[in-house]
């Protein structure tokens, strides 16, 4: 990406940006030097305040455009103008169309990740992920605009709709947390709030959270098979859960879990599921974010994390994402702020070993002629994806649905292009 003078201020605010996870997985990185020294995404990538202000404006626009009534290319009705509202001010550009028959070039592979310019990713997407009913499709202008938003754009273009994050799963080791809080103490110079936030972060195990999401998606996919209406799907789903004595069976009928399929736009689309569950499949993506988002909470929680924030239900693994406001961590010292979230697309890979799975994400929005520079797309193994910066203390694994006729979730994903 475009680098800045080291003399410029390095800072970030609530932004649509995607991290290039460079530290060990959070699930076993409790004492990682990279994590402990609190390196932020901005510090690692040389971003300025102007950079992140522009990205933040794109974040606000993407959230609005992600609503079904406001697809890309339209102005949201009754939108209130904002001085940071213009995508053109950010320098964001829609990637150019790529010929359907053009093959992608090799990615640059290093340290568990492969990266490539957004145009080359579009060529790979058209060759591998674009298929509808077995036929390759050229990425449309609307899809290229979705993709241009960066990490959330990668998930958006593959899931078919802006990610809603309602059905999230995670794993929190309550015993580990309680034992560490009871028997541990703050480090030198560390406040009590900082200590408890750090212990809470270390008590989340992303690999186990990912496994729970995969198990749930597998149960849902078995229930979808042969179910020609939603009633049949729900009946089979409850039978599958009962057979496994799964705590999700006790969810209320109107819960996000049981309502997930009917709330998926492509399920109702005549070119998608057309209200036929057997035409749909459950897939996975992930989001990294900060826990201290409640504006009513203490400043310490917004700075150092909310130990009780976004913990999963111990029985079901479900995370209540309703309070996720896409708010970044507050500054811990003057002139400092942080990236607000990161999205990674997984799809429906069948690889059983977590660290051999591939997660597709990106660095930032596409700005080839602006200060940010062109967008890069990353494909990272799980350890790289699940790693974190000081910007994040939570990782949730989301289950959503796409039509089976879409090939955006192939069984086997090969990193890069060889």
Tab-separated table of C-alpha atoms in Angstrom:
chain	number	residue	atom	x	y	z
A	1	UNK	CA	0.000	0.000	0.000
A	2	UNK	CA	1.010	3.634	-0.323
A	3	UNK	CA	3.426	4.517	2.460
A	4	UNK	CA	3.678	7.828	4.268
A	5	UNK	CA	6.513	9.821	5.768
A	6	UNK	CA	7.382	8.522	9.203
A	7	UNK	CA	7.032	12.061	10.521
A	8	UNK	CA	3.287	12.046	9.900
A	9	UNK	CA	0.942	11.168	12.722
A	10	UNK	CA	-0.062	7.517	12.816
A	11	UNK	CA	-3.646	7.189	13.880
A	12	UNK	CA	-6.915	5.505	13.026
A	13	UNK	CA	-10.576	6.025	13.773
A	14	UNK	CA	-13.689	3.920	13.210
A	15	UNK	CA	-13.002	2.726	9.695
A	16	UNK	CA	-13.739	0.227	6.986
A	17	UNK	CA	-10.324	-1.345	6.845
A	18	UNK	CA	-9.008	-4.825	6.940
A	19	UNK	CA	-6.069	-5.995	8.912
A	20	UNK	CA	-3.159	-7.996	7.607
A	21	UNK	CA	-2.939	-10.151	10.714
A	22	UNK	CA	0.735	-10.540	11.496
A	23	UNK	CA	0.695	-11.946	15.041
A	24	UNK	CA	-0.025	-15.464	16.338
A	25	UNK	CA	-3.628	-16.541	16.833
A	26	UNK	CA	-5.433	-14.861	19.717
A	27	UNK	CA	-6.386	-18.282	21.021
A	28	UNK	CA	-2.796	-18.930	22.078
A	29	UNK	CA	-1.160	-15.505	21.804
A	30	UNK	CA	-1.802	-14.313	25.343
A	31	UNK	CA	1.825	-13.407	25.906
A	32	UNK	CA	2.799	-12.640	22.320
A	33	UNK	CA	5.302	-9.744	22.177
A	34	UNK	CA	3.467	-8.305	19.168
A	35	UNK	CA	0.150	-8.289	21.000
A	36	UNK	CA	1.602	-7.121	24.304
A	37	UNK	CA	3.357	-4.090	22.858
A	38	UNK	CA	-0.029	-2.887	21.611
A	39	UNK	CA	0.832	-2.363	17.971
A	40	UNK	CA	-2.073	-0.885	16.057
A	41	UNK	CA	-2.938	-1.352	12.428
A	42	UNK	CA	-2.048	2.283	11.715
A	43	UNK	CA	1.385	1.943	13.324
A	44	UNK	CA	2.066	-1.172	11.301
A	45	UNK	CA	0.994	0.292	7.962
A	46	UNK	CA	1.977	3.941	8.201
A	47	UNK	CA	-1.489	5.500	8.033
A	48	UNK	CA	-2.241	9.136	8.738
A	49	UNK	CA	-5.238	10.847	10.306
A	50	UNK	CA	-6.376	12.013	6.869
A	51	UNK	CA	-6.251	8.428	5.598
A	52	UNK	CA	-8.521	7.107	8.296
A	53	UNK	CA	-10.942	10.040	8.196
A	54	UNK	CA	-11.585	9.239	4.553
A	55	UNK	CA	-12.012	5.540	5.334
A	56	UNK	CA	-14.427	6.383	8.136
A	57	UNK	CA	-16.596	8.319	5.683
A	58	UNK	CA	-16.707	5.236	3.450
A	59	UNK	CA	-17.675	3.122	6.460
A	60	UNK	CA	-20.711	5.298	7.143
A	61	UNK	CA	-21.727	5.188	3.487
A	62	UNK	CA	-21.300	1.400	3.231
A	63	UNK	CA	-23.505	0.780	6.257
A	64	UNK	CA	-26.318	2.771	4.648
A	65	UNK	CA	-25.841	1.307	1.188
A	66	UNK	CA	-25.901	-2.159	2.714
A	67	UNK	CA	-29.621	-1.799	3.411
A	68	UNK	CA	-31.801	-3.689	0.874
A	69	UNK	CA	-33.570	-0.483	-0.166
A	70	UNK	CA	-30.249	1.278	-0.831
A	71	UNK	CA	-28.077	-0.786	-3.191
A	72	UNK	CA	-24.744	0.663	-4.345
A	73	UNK	CA	-25.155	3.412	-6.891
A	74	UNK	CA	-28.201	4.903	-5.168
A	75	UNK	CA	-28.493	7.790	-2.723
A	76	UNK	CA	-30.302	6.690	0.451
A	77	UNK	CA	-33.722	8.375	0.712
A	78	UNK	CA	-33.856	11.267	3.188
A	79	UNK	CA	-30.140	10.948	3.824
A	80	UNK	CA	-28.709	13.798	5.874
A	81	UNK	CA	-25.669	15.302	4.144
A	82	UNK	CA	-22.442	15.069	6.090
A	83	UNK	CA	-19.093	16.772	5.491
A	84	UNK	CA	-17.608	13.279	5.478
A	85	UNK	CA	-20.352	11.732	3.356
A	86	UNK	CA	-18.815	11.824	-0.083
A	87	UNK	CA	-17.107	8.744	-1.468
A	88	UNK	CA	-15.489	10.907	-4.113
A	89	UNK	CA	-13.753	12.918	-1.388
A	90	UNK	CA	-12.127	9.713	-0.207
A	91	UNK	CA	-10.756	8.925	-3.638
A	92	UNK	CA	-12.522	5.560	-3.733
A	93	UNK	CA	-12.872	4.151	-7.230
A	94	UNK	CA	-14.741	1.143	-8.586
A	95	UNK	CA	-12.259	-1.430	-9.922
A	96	UNK	CA	-12.373	-1.769	-13.670
A	97	UNK	CA	-14.087	-4.702	-15.339
A	98	UNK	CA	-11.921	-7.692	-16.163
A	99	UNK	CA	-12.420	-9.913	-19.241
A	100	UNK	CA	-14.250	-13.090	-18.305
A	101	UNK	CA	-11.724	-15.312	-20.049
A	102	UNK	CA	-8.567	-13.713	-18.653
A	103	UNK	CA	-6.712	-15.948	-16.214
A	104	UNK	CA	-5.335	-14.490	-12.970
A	105	UNK	CA	-1.645	-14.059	-12.294
A	106	UNK	CA	0.139	-15.727	-9.387
A	107	UNK	CA	-0.374	-14.137	-5.965
A	108	UNK	CA	2.536	-13.005	-3.802
A	109	UNK	CA	2.831	-15.603	-1.040
A	110	UNK	CA	4.644	-15.029	2.258
A	111	UNK	CA	4.321	-16.155	5.869
A	112	UNK	CA	0.932	-17.851	5.685
A	113	UNK	CA	-0.648	-15.226	3.469
A	114	UNK	CA	-0.950	-14.553	-0.249
A	115	UNK	CA	-1.823	-11.102	-1.590
A	116	UNK	CA	-2.813	-9.671	-4.946
A	117	UNK	CA	-4.182	-6.473	-6.520
A	118	UNK	CA	-7.977	-6.212	-6.558
A	119	UNK	CA	-8.135	-6.588	-10.355
A	120	UNK	CA	-6.346	-9.921	-10.187
A	121	UNK	CA	-8.732	-11.062	-7.440
A	122	UNK	CA	-11.641	-10.183	-9.736
A	123	UNK	CA	-10.106	-12.437	-12.407
A	124	UNK	CA	-9.769	-15.281	-9.887
A	125	UNK	CA	-13.308	-14.671	-8.626
A	126	UNK	CA	-14.646	-14.923	-12.181
A	127	UNK	CA	-12.761	-18.172	-12.805
A	128	UNK	CA	-13.607	-19.910	-9.508
A	129	UNK	CA	-16.259	-18.159	-7.426
A	130	UNK	CA	-18.595	-16.543	-9.961
A	131	UNK	CA	-20.483	-19.584	-11.186
A	132	UNK	CA	-24.276	-19.507	-11.179
A	133	UNK	CA	-25.845	-22.835	-12.092
A	134	UNK	CA	-22.493	-23.978	-13.403
A	135	UNK	CA	-21.865	-20.974	-15.642
A	136	UNK	CA	-19.128	-18.404	-15.145
A	137	UNK	CA	-20.272	-14.834	-14.612
A	138	UNK	CA	-18.424	-11.581	-15.142
A	139	UNK	CA	-18.377	-9.475	-11.980
A	140	UNK	CA	-20.983	-6.759	-12.459
A	141	UNK	CA	-20.448	-3.040	-11.887
A	142	UNK	CA	-22.579	-3.268	-8.717
A	143	UNK	CA	-20.495	-6.174	-7.400
A	144	UNK	CA	-17.274	-4.316	-8.197
A	145	UNK	CA	-18.580	-1.331	-6.263
A	146	UNK	CA	-19.356	-3.581	-3.302
A	147	UNK	CA	-15.871	-5.074	-3.497
A	148	UNK	CA	-14.268	-1.618	-3.585
A	149	UNK	CA	-15.146	-1.046	0.095
A	150	UNK	CA	-12.318	-3.326	1.220
A	151	UNK	CA	-12.598	-6.170	3.737
A	152	UNK	CA	-16.333	-5.812	4.213
A	153	UNK	CA	-16.581	-5.605	0.417
A	154	UNK	CA	-14.978	-9.034	-0.006
A	155	UNK	CA	-17.572	-10.613	2.282
A	156	UNK	CA	-20.350	-8.497	0.753
A	157	UNK	CA	-19.663	-9.565	-2.837
A	158	UNK	CA	-19.426	-13.228	-1.845
A	159	UNK	CA	-22.448	-13.399	0.467
A	160	UNK	CA	-24.656	-11.404	-1.903
A	161	UNK	CA	-25.819	-8.906	0.698
A	162	UNK	CA	-24.183	-6.595	3.214
A	163	UNK	CA	-23.241	-8.700	6.293
A	164	UNK	CA	-25.807	-8.372	9.079
A	165	UNK	CA	-23.815	-10.245	11.752
A	166	UNK	CA	-26.906	-11.577	13.549
A	167	UNK	CA	-25.910	-15.221	13.914
A	168	UNK	CA	-22.456	-15.088	15.521
A	169	UNK	CA	-20.611	-17.734	17.529
A	170	UNK	CA	-17.586	-17.590	19.828
A	171	UNK	CA	-15.954	-19.474	22.701
A	172	UNK	CA	-15.099	-17.933	26.070
A	173	UNK	CA	-13.273	-19.879	28.790
A	174	UNK	CA	-15.060	-18.658	31.913
A	175	UNK	CA	-12.946	-20.768	34.285
A	176	UNK	CA	-9.714	-19.439	32.789
A	177	UNK	CA	-10.961	-15.873	33.133
A	178	UNK	CA	-12.143	-16.221	36.728
A	179	UNK	CA	-8.958	-17.977	37.806
A	180	UNK	CA	-6.717	-15.341	36.186
A	181	UNK	CA	-8.668	-12.444	37.674
A	182	UNK	CA	-8.701	-14.044	41.132
A	183	UNK	CA	-5.086	-15.143	41.249
A	184	UNK	CA	-3.427	-12.624	38.953
A	185	UNK	CA	-2.667	-8.934	39.270
A	186	UNK	CA	-2.011	-5.984	36.948
A	187	UNK	CA	1.409	-5.683	35.366
A	188	UNK	CA	3.681	-2.774	36.194
A	189	UNK	CA	1.984	0.395	34.962
A	190	UNK	CA	-1.237	-1.439	34.085
A	191	UNK	CA	-4.570	-0.268	35.487
A	192	UNK	CA	-7.103	-2.703	36.931
A	193	UNK	CA	-9.415	-2.043	33.986
A	194	UNK	CA	-6.602	-2.712	31.527
A	195	UNK	CA	-5.733	-5.926	33.365
A	196	UNK	CA	-9.311	-7.255	33.319
A	197	UNK	CA	-9.728	-6.320	29.658
A	198	UNK	CA	-6.505	-8.130	28.753
A	199	UNK	CA	-7.521	-11.258	30.682
A	200	UNK	CA	-10.932	-11.263	29.008
A	201	UNK	CA	-9.324	-11.039	25.570
A	202	UNK	CA	-7.004	-13.937	26.383
A	203	UNK	CA	-9.965	-16.045	27.553
A	204	UNK	CA	-11.519	-16.118	24.079
A	205	UNK	CA	-10.468	-19.035	21.881
A	206	UNK	CA	-11.103	-18.221	18.224
A	207	UNK	CA	-10.406	-21.712	16.953
A	208	UNK	CA	-13.083	-23.174	19.237
A	209	UNK	CA	-15.478	-20.390	18.252
A	210	UNK	CA	-14.865	-21.168	14.596
A	211	UNK	CA	-15.413	-24.887	15.243
A	212	UNK	CA	-18.752	-24.153	16.911
A	213	UNK	CA	-19.872	-22.098	13.913
A	214	UNK	CA	-18.831	-24.891	11.537
A	215	UNK	CA	-20.711	-27.498	13.562
A	216	UNK	CA	-23.871	-25.363	13.535
A	217	UNK	CA	-23.574	-24.710	9.796
A	218	UNK	CA	-23.192	-28.454	9.220
A	219	UNK	CA	-26.376	-29.166	11.213
A	220	UNK	CA	-28.244	-26.503	9.242
A	221	UNK	CA	-27.060	-27.906	5.923
A	222	UNK	CA	-28.310	-31.382	6.828
A	223	UNK	CA	-31.682	-29.890	7.705
A	224	UNK	CA	-31.834	-27.976	4.418
A	225	UNK	CA	-31.450	-31.140	2.353
A	226	UNK	CA	-34.784	-32.100	0.832
A	227	UNK	CA	-36.738	-29.437	2.744
A	228	UNK	CA	-39.084	-27.770	0.261
A	229	UNK	CA	-40.497	-25.186	2.651
A	230	UNK	CA	-39.409	-23.420	5.813
A	231	UNK	CA	-41.654	-25.518	8.050
A	232	UNK	CA	-40.012	-28.725	6.869
A	233	UNK	CA	-36.560	-27.189	7.354
A	234	UNK	CA	-37.301	-26.113	10.919
A	235	UNK	CA	-38.758	-29.508	11.779
A	236	UNK	CA	-35.639	-31.271	10.487
A	237	UNK	CA	-33.381	-28.715	12.166
A	238	UNK	CA	-34.985	-29.340	15.556
A	239	UNK	CA	-34.712	-33.091	15.035
A	240	UNK	CA	-30.998	-32.776	14.239
A	241	UNK	CA	-30.455	-30.653	17.345
A	242	UNK	CA	-32.441	-33.026	19.542
A	243	UNK	CA	-30.410	-35.993	18.322
A	244	UNK	CA	-27.240	-34.197	19.401
A	245	UNK	CA	-28.754	-32.809	22.618
A	246	UNK	CA	-27.668	-29.378	21.374
A	247	UNK	CA	-28.615	-26.394	23.545
A	248	UNK	CA	-29.712	-24.437	20.448
A	249	UNK	CA	-32.865	-26.544	20.484
A	250	UNK	CA	-34.096	-24.384	23.380
A	251	UNK	CA	-33.864	-21.114	21.438
A	252	UNK	CA	-37.156	-19.233	21.072
A	253	UNK	CA	-38.929	-19.668	17.749
A	254	UNK	CA	-38.364	-16.001	16.855
A	255	UNK	CA	-34.673	-16.024	17.767
A	256	UNK	CA	-32.012	-15.066	15.255
A	257	UNK	CA	-31.091	-18.736	15.064
A	258	UNK	CA	-34.449	-20.040	13.874
A	259	UNK	CA	-35.215	-16.899	11.835
A	260	UNK	CA	-31.848	-16.819	10.045
A	261	UNK	CA	-33.013	-18.462	6.821
A	262	UNK	CA	-36.196	-16.425	6.375
A	263	UNK	CA	-34.249	-13.231	7.034
A	264	UNK	CA	-31.774	-13.932	4.226
A	265	UNK	CA	-32.627	-11.799	1.150
A	266	UNK	CA	-31.422	-14.378	-1.387
A	267	UNK	CA	-33.743	-17.008	0.152
A	268	UNK	CA	-36.750	-14.961	-0.984
A	269	UNK	CA	-35.280	-13.986	-4.367
A	270	UNK	CA	-36.700	-15.823	-7.365
A	271	UNK	CA	-33.172	-16.013	-8.779
A	272	UNK	CA	-31.871	-17.423	-5.493
A	273	UNK	CA	-33.704	-19.746	-3.134
A	274	UNK	CA	-37.211	-18.666	-4.208
A	275	UNK	CA	-38.465	-19.729	-0.719
A	276	UNK	CA	-37.104	-23.258	-1.224
A	277	UNK	CA	-34.724	-24.191	1.648
A	278	UNK	CA	-33.267	-27.083	-0.335
A	279	UNK	CA	-31.772	-24.523	-2.738
A	280	UNK	CA	-29.783	-22.817	0.045
A	281	UNK	CA	-26.601	-23.616	1.986
A	282	UNK	CA	-25.155	-22.323	5.253
A	283	UNK	CA	-21.745	-20.657	4.982
A	284	UNK	CA	-19.381	-18.771	7.305
A	285	UNK	CA	-17.586	-15.459	7.546
A	286	UNK	CA	-15.860	-13.749	10.478
A	287	UNK	CA	-15.628	-10.326	12.077
A	288	UNK	CA	-12.992	-8.890	14.431
A	289	UNK	CA	-14.015	-5.886	16.525
A	290	UNK	CA	-13.698	-4.079	19.886
A	291	UNK	CA	-15.818	-4.938	22.930
A	292	UNK	CA	-16.110	-1.532	24.641
A	293	UNK	CA	-18.758	-0.039	22.368
A	294	UNK	CA	-21.457	0.975	24.858
A	295	UNK	CA	-21.457	4.816	25.010
A	296	UNK	CA	-22.910	4.614	28.541
A	297	UNK	CA	-20.020	2.553	29.879
A	298	UNK	CA	-16.964	3.951	31.634
A	299	UNK	CA	-14.153	5.467	29.624
A	300	UNK	CA	-11.895	2.677	30.916
A	301	UNK	CA	-14.078	0.025	29.259
A	302	UNK	CA	-14.076	1.929	25.998
A	303	UNK	CA	-10.284	2.158	26.213
A	304	UNK	CA	-9.338	-1.244	27.576
A	305	UNK	CA	-12.311	-3.412	26.690
A	306	UNK	CA	-15.480	-4.500	28.425
A	307	UNK	CA	-14.798	-7.861	30.150
A	308	UNK	CA	-18.503	-8.694	29.951
A	309	UNK	CA	-19.032	-7.403	26.420
A	310	UNK	CA	-19.981	-9.761	23.569
A	311	UNK	CA	-19.421	-12.934	25.560
A	312	UNK	CA	-21.105	-15.974	24.025
A	313	UNK	CA	-23.816	-17.930	25.782
A	314	UNK	CA	-21.954	-20.718	27.562
A	315	UNK	CA	-24.411	-23.394	26.408
A	316	UNK	CA	-25.087	-22.400	22.792
A	317	UNK	CA	-22.021	-20.364	21.835
A	318	UNK	CA	-24.290	-17.629	20.444
A	319	UNK	CA	-23.015	-14.053	20.667
A	320	UNK	CA	-25.559	-11.253	21.024
A	321	UNK	CA	-24.356	-8.912	18.273
A	322	UNK	CA	-27.282	-6.496	18.598
A	323	UNK	CA	-25.099	-3.987	20.471
A	324	UNK	CA	-22.372	-3.993	17.851
A	325	UNK	CA	-22.299	-0.378	16.669
A	326	UNK	CA	-19.108	-0.743	14.627
A	327	UNK	CA	-17.436	1.562	17.137
A	328	UNK	CA	-13.671	1.505	17.453
A	329	UNK	CA	-11.592	1.394	20.594
A	330	UNK	CA	-11.182	4.766	22.286
A	331	UNK	CA	-7.772	6.398	22.515
A	332	UNK	CA	-5.598	5.357	25.445
A	333	UNK	CA	-3.366	8.407	25.000
A	334	UNK	CA	-3.556	11.704	23.080
A	335	UNK	CA	-3.468	11.463	19.289
A	336	UNK	CA	-4.313	7.773	19.232
A	337	UNK	CA	-7.294	5.868	17.876
A	338	UNK	CA	-7.984	2.503	16.293
A	339	UNK	CA	-9.432	0.522	13.395
A	340	UNK	CA	-13.001	-0.514	14.130
A	341	UNK	CA	-13.386	-3.920	12.458
A	342	UNK	CA	-12.138	-6.511	10.004
A	343	UNK	CA	-14.110	-9.025	7.929
A	344	UNK	CA	-12.899	-12.359	6.543
A	345	UNK	CA	-14.774	-14.625	4.100
A	346	UNK	CA	-14.636	-18.403	4.607
A	347	UNK	CA	-17.605	-19.814	2.720
A	348	UNK	CA	-18.128	-23.561	2.834
A	349	UNK	CA	-14.654	-25.052	2.815
A	350	UNK	CA	-14.469	-28.695	3.885
A	351	UNK	CA	-10.866	-28.677	5.137
A	352	UNK	CA	-11.013	-30.098	8.661
A	353	UNK	CA	-7.780	-28.622	10.048
A	354	UNK	CA	-8.489	-25.012	11.002
A	355	UNK	CA	-5.006	-23.763	10.137
A	356	UNK	CA	-5.282	-25.092	6.591
A	357	UNK	CA	-8.435	-23.101	5.922
A	358	UNK	CA	-8.195	-19.925	3.828
A	359	UNK	CA	-9.731	-16.569	4.795
A	360	UNK	CA	-10.170	-13.867	2.165
A	361	UNK	CA	-9.955	-10.241	3.296
A	362	UNK	CA	-8.324	-6.983	2.177
A	363	UNK	CA	-6.294	-4.002	3.335
A	364	UNK	CA	-8.535	-0.975	2.620
A	365	UNK	CA	-10.868	0.554	0.071
A	366	UNK	CA	-9.756	0.910	-3.546
A	367	UNK	CA	-8.120	4.299	-4.114
A	368	UNK	CA	-5.547	3.854	-6.891
A	369	UNK	CA	-5.281	7.579	-7.585
A	370	UNK	CA	-5.763	8.741	-3.998
A	371	UNK	CA	-3.608	8.821	-0.907
A	372	UNK	CA	-4.513	5.314	0.255
A	373	UNK	CA	-3.427	3.620	-2.941
A	374	UNK	CA	-4.893	0.557	-4.676
A	375	UNK	CA	-6.729	-2.152	-2.777
A	376	UNK	CA	-4.970	-5.443	-2.085
A	377	UNK	CA	-6.822	-8.694	-1.422
A	378	UNK	CA	-5.376	-11.179	1.060
A	379	UNK	CA	-5.816	-14.916	1.448
A	380	UNK	CA	-4.615	-15.964	4.901
A	381	UNK	CA	-4.439	-19.234	6.766
A	382	UNK	CA	-6.447	-19.330	9.996
A	383	UNK	CA	-3.523	-18.398	12.270
A	384	UNK	CA	-2.931	-15.262	10.239
A	385	UNK	CA	-6.617	-14.404	10.066
A	386	UNK	CA	-7.349	-14.972	13.760
A	387	UNK	CA	-4.334	-12.933	14.890
A	388	UNK	CA	-4.983	-9.469	16.232
A	389	UNK	CA	-3.734	-5.985	16.784
A	390	UNK	CA	-4.458	-3.735	19.736
A	391	UNK	CA	-7.513	-2.642	17.742
A	392	UNK	CA	-9.522	-5.835	18.405
A	393	UNK	CA	-10.394	-7.984	21.399
A	394	UNK	CA	-13.276	-10.023	19.964
A	395	UNK	CA	-13.651	-12.414	17.051
A	396	UNK	CA	-17.075	-13.802	16.117
A	397	UNK	CA	-17.803	-16.420	13.463
A	398	UNK	CA	-21.027	-15.804	11.566
A	399	UNK	CA	-23.348	-18.250	9.855
A	400	UNK	CA	-25.361	-16.994	6.896
A	401	UNK	CA	-26.983	-18.504	3.807
A	402	UNK	CA	-26.378	-18.306	0.073
A	403	UNK	CA	-28.022	-20.202	-2.807
A	404	UNK	CA	-26.429	-23.529	-3.664
A	405	UNK	CA	-26.299	-22.438	-7.283
A	406	UNK	CA	-23.667	-19.840	-6.306
A	407	UNK	CA	-20.117	-21.097	-6.261
A	408	UNK	CA	-18.822	-18.445	-3.870
A	409	UNK	CA	-18.130	-21.153	-1.301
A	410	UNK	CA	-16.270	-23.993	-3.034
A	411	UNK	CA	-15.350	-27.043	-0.995
A	412	UNK	CA	-11.653	-26.576	-1.639
A	413	UNK	CA	-9.928	-23.193	-1.613
A	414	UNK	CA	-6.341	-22.994	-2.867
A	415	UNK	CA	-4.389	-20.068	-1.531
A	416	UNK	CA	-3.494	-17.607	-4.253
A	417	UNK	CA	-3.356	-18.737	-7.851
A	418	UNK	CA	-0.875	-21.289	-9.126
